[in-house]
Amino acid sequence: MPPLRATAIAHPNIALIKYWGNRDDALRLPAAGSLSVNLAELETVTTVEFDAALTDDMVTVDGSAQADAVCQRVSAHLDLVRNQAGLKLRARVCSRNNFPMSAGLASSASAFAALTLAGAQAAGLSLTPQALSALARRGSGSACRSIPGGFVEWEAGSEDRDSFAFSIAPPQHWALVDVIALVSRSPKAVGSAEGHTLARTSPLHAAYLASAPGRLQRCRAALLNRDFALLADAVEADSNLMHAVMMTSAPPLFYWEPDTLRVMKAVRAWREAGLAVCYTVDAGPNVHCLCPTGAAAEVARRLSADLGVSQVLTATPGGGARLTDTPID
Ligand code: DP6
């Protein structure tokens, strides 16, 4: 008999080289590889409990019962777990985040990583780290990168089984800090699932993909050699190009707010004046300012005092998804 109940913790990750666009939307097979780092201070904790008394899956996030669209996406993911485990029971899913959802802070990554690990454990599945990462990918592409720890690469792969993420360096490899300028807390209008399907409508998408392996290679080398100048160059180029694809798809997607651009320009000016910092922006308006630990306090101070950013979060490289004995109720 499987344990039927399990709880897992996962961190969101910030992509240094982004995932934007799929080769296969249904399987979430990406069009290119990506690189990320997990964010230790931000976390999702999820309990999955399979229960014979339930007729439907029930999903609660941060104390609120979720709308149909969220429940359906979670149920579809649990179906993959149930099919692999030969289990028919419905589940109660209870999840908590210590950061705002759907605001470009990658809550779907930590959400589906925690759901996958808790669901697989509760259903009695015994999966390799690679199989667990590939399974998390089916729920949300970037979730596969929240299964391993530290600095993580997701190789695009060619089919379901070989498209998974793995750690290229542990969290303590490089004391980088992500100083996050929260310029807006409102949920984004167009989610990334829909955005990925639009990527191919941009005339820039082909150029983005053709140049992606080179950027990934430069970024990987920068990380492994702790070369901040090279990292800044690759990370900003990749973020800019992804947003160029977004802005030129049909319909176009504009995730930046005026404050997003203001922070991006300030970060470049600060770097030119000698402060080691660079930016990257996901599918939302908030700006992730990456810097070595020594620069973090000054970056946070300038964001608040000079630019008037009302909320600044700080996160350091984090570990992978893990089980815990403390359930969410
Ligand atoms: C801009 O993994 O959230 O954050 O698979 O549809 O859930 P779904 O998409 P998701 O896309 C992430 C997009 C991104 C870039 C990245 O994290 O690589």
Coordinates of C-alpha atoms and ligand atoms in Angstrom, one line a residue:
M1 CA 0.0 0.0 0.0
P2 CA 1.5 3.4 -0.9
P3 CA 1.7 6.1 1.9
L4 CA -1.2 8.0 0.2
R5 CA -0.1 11.2 1.9
A6 CA 3.2 13.2 1.4
T7 CA 4.4 16.8 1.7
A8 CA 7.2 18.4 -0.4
I9 CA 9.0 21.7 -0.5
A10 CA 10.3 23.3 -3.7
H11 CA 11.9 26.6 -4.6
P12 CA 11.1 28.7 -7.7
N13 CA 14.0 29.2 -10.1
I14 CA 15.1 32.2 -12.1
A15 CA 16.1 31.4 -15.6
L16 CA 19.5 32.9 -16.7
I17 CA 18.9 31.5 -20.2
K18 CA 15.2 31.3 -20.8
Y19 CA 12.7 28.7 -22.0
W20 CA 10.3 30.4 -24.4
G21 CA 8.5 28.2 -27.0
N22 CA 8.0 24.5 -27.3
R23 CA 8.7 21.9 -29.9
D24 CA 5.8 20.0 -28.6
D25 CA 3.2 21.9 -26.5
A26 CA 1.3 18.9 -25.2
L27 CA 4.5 17.3 -23.8
R28 CA 6.2 20.6 -23.0
L29 CA 9.2 19.7 -24.9
P30 CA 11.1 23.0 -25.2
A31 CA 12.5 24.4 -28.4
A32 CA 15.8 25.0 -26.7
G33 CA 17.8 24.3 -23.6
S34 CA 17.8 26.7 -20.6
L35 CA 19.8 27.4 -17.4
S36 CA 18.5 28.6 -14.0
V37 CA 19.3 28.9 -10.3
N38 CA 16.9 28.0 -7.5
L39 CA 15.9 30.7 -5.1
A40 CA 16.4 29.5 -1.5
E41 CA 14.3 32.1 0.4
L42 CA 11.2 31.6 -1.7
E43 CA 9.3 28.4 -1.4
T44 CA 6.2 26.4 -2.1
V45 CA 5.1 23.7 0.4
T46 CA 2.5 21.2 -0.9
T47 CA 0.7 18.2 0.7
V48 CA -1.0 15.6 -1.5
E49 CA -3.4 13.2 0.1
F50 CA -5.1 10.5 -1.9
D51 CA -8.4 9.7 -0.3
A52 CA -11.1 7.1 -1.3
A53 CA -13.8 9.4 0.1
L54 CA -13.2 12.0 -2.6
T55 CA -15.1 12.1 -5.9
D56 CA -12.9 14.9 -7.3
D57 CA -9.5 16.4 -6.8
M58 CA -9.6 19.4 -4.5
V59 CA -7.0 22.1 -4.7
T60 CA -6.3 24.8 -2.1
V61 CA -3.6 27.4 -2.5
D62 CA -2.7 29.9 0.3
G63 CA -6.0 29.0 2.0
S64 CA -8.3 29.6 -1.0
A65 CA -10.1 26.9 -3.0
Q66 CA -8.9 27.2 -6.6
A67 CA -10.8 28.0 -9.8
D68 CA -11.7 25.3 -12.3
A69 CA -8.8 26.1 -14.6
V70 CA -6.2 25.6 -11.9
C71 CA -7.9 22.4 -10.6
Q72 CA -8.0 21.0 -14.1
R73 CA -4.3 21.6 -14.6
V74 CA -3.5 20.0 -11.3
S75 CA -5.8 17.0 -11.9
A76 CA -4.3 16.5 -15.4
H77 CA -0.9 16.3 -13.7
L78 CA -2.1 14.0 -11.0
D79 CA -3.5 11.8 -13.7
L80 CA 0.0 11.2 -15.0
V81 CA 1.1 10.2 -11.5
R82 CA -2.0 8.0 -11.0
N83 CA -1.4 6.3 -14.4
Q84 CA 2.2 5.5 -13.6
A85 CA 1.2 4.2 -10.1
G86 CA -1.9 2.3 -11.1
L87 CA -3.9 4.4 -8.6
K88 CA -7.5 5.5 -9.0
L89 CA -8.0 7.6 -5.9
R90 CA -8.7 11.4 -6.0
A91 CA -6.6 13.7 -4.0
R92 CA -6.7 16.7 -1.7
V93 CA -3.9 19.1 -2.6
C94 CA -3.0 21.9 -0.2
S95 CA -0.3 24.3 -1.1
R96 CA 1.3 27.5 0.4
N97 CA 3.7 30.0 -1.1
N98 CA 5.7 32.5 0.8
F99 CA 5.8 34.9 -2.2
P100 CA 3.2 36.4 -4.6
M101 CA 1.9 34.0 -7.3
S102 CA 1.7 34.8 -11.0
A103 CA 3.8 37.9 -10.9
G104 CA 6.9 36.8 -12.8
L105 CA 8.3 35.0 -9.8
A106 CA 7.9 31.5 -11.3
S107 CA 5.3 30.2 -8.9
S108 CA 4.3 27.5 -11.4
A109 CA 7.9 26.1 -11.3
S110 CA 7.9 25.6 -7.5
A111 CA 4.2 24.6 -7.5
F112 CA 4.6 21.8 -10.0
A113 CA 7.9 20.6 -8.6
A114 CA 6.4 20.3 -5.1
L115 CA 3.2 18.7 -6.5
T116 CA 5.2 16.2 -8.5
L117 CA 7.4 15.1 -5.7
A118 CA 4.6 15.0 -3.1
G119 CA 2.2 13.2 -5.5
A120 CA 4.8 10.6 -6.6
Q121 CA 5.8 9.9 -3.0
A122 CA 2.1 9.7 -1.9
A123 CA 1.3 7.3 -4.8
G124 CA 4.3 5.1 -3.9
L125 CA 6.2 5.8 -7.1
S126 CA 10.0 5.3 -6.9
L127 CA 11.5 7.5 -9.6
T128 CA 15.0 8.5 -10.6
P129 CA 15.8 12.2 -10.2
Q130 CA 15.8 12.5 -14.0
A131 CA 12.3 10.8 -14.3
L132 CA 11.0 13.0 -11.5
S133 CA 12.3 16.1 -13.3
A134 CA 10.8 15.0 -16.6
L135 CA 7.5 14.3 -14.9
A136 CA 7.5 17.8 -13.3
R137 CA 8.1 19.2 -16.8
R138 CA 4.7 17.9 -17.9
G139 CA 3.0 20.1 -15.3
S140 CA 5.0 23.3 -16.1
G141 CA 8.2 23.3 -18.2
S142 CA 10.3 25.4 -15.8
A143 CA 9.2 23.1 -12.9
C144 CA 11.7 20.4 -14.1
R145 CA 14.5 22.9 -13.2
S146 CA 13.2 23.2 -9.6
I147 CA 13.7 19.4 -8.9
P148 CA 17.6 19.4 -8.9
G149 CA 19.5 21.8 -6.6
G150 CA 21.6 24.9 -7.2
F151 CA 22.6 25.9 -10.7
V152 CA 20.6 23.8 -13.1
E153 CA 20.5 23.1 -16.8
W154 CA 17.5 21.7 -18.7
E155 CA 18.6 20.0 -21.9
A156 CA 15.9 20.3 -24.5
G157 CA 16.1 16.5 -25.3
S158 CA 14.3 14.8 -28.1
E159 CA 11.4 13.0 -26.4
D160 CA 9.5 12.8 -23.1
R161 CA 12.1 10.7 -21.2
D162 CA 15.3 12.7 -22.1
S163 CA 14.0 16.2 -21.6
F164 CA 14.9 16.8 -17.9
A165 CA 17.0 19.1 -15.8
F166 CA 20.2 18.4 -13.8
S167 CA 22.4 20.3 -11.5
I168 CA 25.6 21.7 -13.0
A169 CA 26.8 23.3 -9.7
P170 CA 25.6 23.2 -6.1
P171 CA 24.1 26.3 -4.5
Q172 CA 27.3 27.2 -2.6
H173 CA 29.3 27.2 -5.9
W174 CA 28.8 31.0 -6.4
A175 CA 27.5 33.4 -3.8
L176 CA 25.2 35.3 -6.2
V177 CA 22.1 37.1 -4.9
D178 CA 18.9 37.8 -6.8
V179 CA 17.6 41.2 -5.6
I180 CA 14.1 41.2 -6.9
A181 CA 12.4 44.6 -7.7
L182 CA 8.7 44.0 -7.3
V183 CA 7.3 46.7 -9.5
S184 CA 3.9 45.1 -9.5
R185 CA 2.1 42.3 -7.6
S186 CA -0.9 41.9 -9.9
P187 CA -1.3 38.6 -11.8
K188 CA -0.2 38.7 -15.4
A189 CA -2.8 38.9 -18.1
V190 CA -1.4 36.2 -20.4
G191 CA 0.1 33.1 -18.7
S192 CA 3.3 31.5 -20.0
A193 CA 1.4 28.4 -21.2
E194 CA -0.4 30.5 -23.7
G195 CA 2.7 32.6 -24.4
H196 CA 4.8 29.5 -25.4
T197 CA 2.3 28.7 -28.1
L198 CA 2.6 32.2 -29.5
A199 CA 6.4 32.3 -29.6
R200 CA 6.5 30.7 -33.1
T201 CA 4.3 33.5 -34.5
S202 CA 7.2 36.0 -34.0
P203 CA 9.4 36.5 -37.0
L204 CA 12.3 36.8 -34.4
H205 CA 11.7 33.4 -33.0
A206 CA 14.0 31.6 -35.5
A207 CA 16.8 34.0 -34.7
Y208 CA 16.2 33.6 -31.0
L209 CA 16.5 29.8 -31.4
A210 CA 19.4 29.8 -33.7
S211 CA 21.5 31.9 -31.3
A212 CA 20.2 30.1 -28.1
P213 CA 22.9 27.4 -27.9
G214 CA 25.7 30.0 -28.1
R215 CA 24.2 32.0 -25.3
L216 CA 23.6 28.9 -23.2
Q217 CA 27.2 27.8 -23.7
R218 CA 28.5 31.3 -22.7
C219 CA 26.3 31.4 -19.7
R220 CA 27.3 27.9 -18.5
A221 CA 31.0 28.9 -18.9
A222 CA 30.4 32.1 -17.0
L223 CA 28.7 30.2 -14.2
L224 CA 31.3 27.5 -14.0
N225 CA 34.2 30.0 -14.0
R226 CA 32.4 32.6 -11.8
D227 CA 32.9 35.2 -14.5
F228 CA 30.4 38.0 -13.7
A229 CA 31.1 40.1 -16.7
L230 CA 30.4 37.2 -19.1
L231 CA 27.4 36.2 -17.1
A232 CA 25.9 39.7 -17.3
D233 CA 26.4 39.8 -21.0
A234 CA 24.7 36.5 -21.7
V235 CA 21.9 36.9 -19.2
E236 CA 20.8 40.4 -20.3
A237 CA 21.1 39.4 -24.0
D238 CA 18.9 36.4 -23.5
S239 CA 16.2 38.3 -21.5
N240 CA 16.1 41.1 -24.0
L241 CA 15.8 38.7 -26.9
M242 CA 13.0 36.7 -25.3
H243 CA 11.0 39.9 -24.6
A244 CA 11.6 40.9 -28.3
V245 CA 10.0 37.6 -29.3
M246 CA 7.2 38.2 -26.9
M247 CA 6.6 41.8 -28.2
T248 CA 6.6 40.7 -31.8
S249 CA 4.3 37.6 -31.5
A250 CA 0.7 37.7 -32.8
P251 CA -0.9 38.9 -30.6
P252 CA 2.0 40.7 -29.0
L253 CA 2.8 40.2 -25.4
F254 CA 4.0 43.2 -23.3
Y255 CA 5.1 42.0 -19.9
W256 CA 7.1 45.1 -19.0
E257 CA 5.7 48.1 -17.2
P258 CA 7.3 51.5 -17.4
D259 CA 9.0 50.8 -14.1
T260 CA 10.5 47.6 -15.5
L261 CA 12.4 49.5 -18.1
R262 CA 13.4 52.2 -15.6
V263 CA 15.0 49.5 -13.4
M264 CA 16.7 47.8 -16.4
K265 CA 18.3 51.0 -17.6
A266 CA 19.4 51.9 -14.1
V267 CA 21.0 48.5 -13.6
R268 CA 23.0 48.9 -16.9
A269 CA 24.1 52.4 -15.8
W270 CA 25.2 51.1 -12.4
R271 CA 27.2 48.3 -14.0
E272 CA 28.9 50.8 -16.4
A273 CA 29.8 52.8 -13.3
G274 CA 31.4 49.8 -11.6
L275 CA 28.7 48.0 -9.6
A276 CA 28.5 44.3 -10.5
V277 CA 24.9 43.8 -11.2
C278 CA 22.8 42.6 -14.2
Y279 CA 19.1 42.1 -14.8
T280 CA 16.7 39.5 -16.1
V281 CA 12.9 39.6 -16.5
D282 CA 10.5 36.7 -16.8
A283 CA 6.9 36.7 -18.1
G284 CA 5.9 39.5 -15.8
P285 CA 7.0 43.1 -14.9
N286 CA 9.3 42.4 -12.0
V287 CA 13.1 42.7 -12.4
H288 CA 15.5 40.2 -11.1
C289 CA 18.8 42.0 -10.4
L290 CA 21.6 39.5 -10.1
C291 CA 24.8 40.4 -8.3
P292 CA 27.6 39.0 -6.1
T293 CA 26.8 39.0 -2.4
G294 CA 29.1 42.0 -1.8
A295 CA 26.9 44.2 -4.0
A296 CA 23.5 43.0 -2.8
A297 CA 22.9 45.6 0.0
E298 CA 23.9 48.5 -2.3
V299 CA 21.7 47.2 -5.2
A300 CA 18.7 46.8 -2.8
R301 CA 19.4 50.3 -1.3
R302 CA 19.5 52.0 -4.8
L303 CA 16.3 50.2 -5.9
S304 CA 14.4 51.5 -2.9
A305 CA 16.0 54.8 -2.2
D306 CA 17.0 56.0 -5.7
L307 CA 14.3 54.4 -7.8
G308 CA 11.5 54.3 -5.3
V309 CA 10.8 50.5 -5.7
S310 CA 8.3 49.8 -2.9
Q311 CA 9.1 46.2 -2.4
V312 CA 12.5 44.4 -2.8
L313 CA 13.0 40.7 -2.1
T314 CA 16.4 39.0 -1.8
A315 CA 17.1 35.4 -2.7
T316 CA 20.2 33.3 -2.7
P317 CA 21.0 30.0 -4.6
G318 CA 18.8 27.2 -3.2
G319 CA 18.6 23.4 -3.1
G320 CA 16.4 21.0 -4.9
A321 CA 12.9 19.8 -4.1
R322 CA 12.6 17.7 -1.0
L323 CA 10.2 15.8 1.2
T324 CA 9.2 17.0 4.7
D325 CA 7.3 15.4 7.5
T326 CA 5.2 18.5 8.3
P327 CA 2.0 18.6 6.3
I328 CA 0.0 21.7 5.3
D329 CA -3.6 21.5 6.6
Ligands
DP6_1 C1 9.6 33.4 -19.0 O1 7.5 27.0 -17.3 O2 5.9 28.9 -16.6 O3 9.7 32.1 -17.0 O4 5.3 25.2 -19.1 O5 3.5 26.7 -19.6 O6 4.1 26.4 -17.2 P1 4.5 26.4 -18.7 O7 5.5 27.7 -18.7 P2 6.6 28.2 -17.7 O8 7.5 29.2 -18.6 C2 8.6 29.8 -18.1 C3 8.8 31.0 -18.9 C4 9.8 32.0 -18.4 C5 11.2 31.6 -18.7 C6 11.8 30.5 -17.9 O9 11.6 30.3 -16.7 O10 12.7 29.8 -18.5

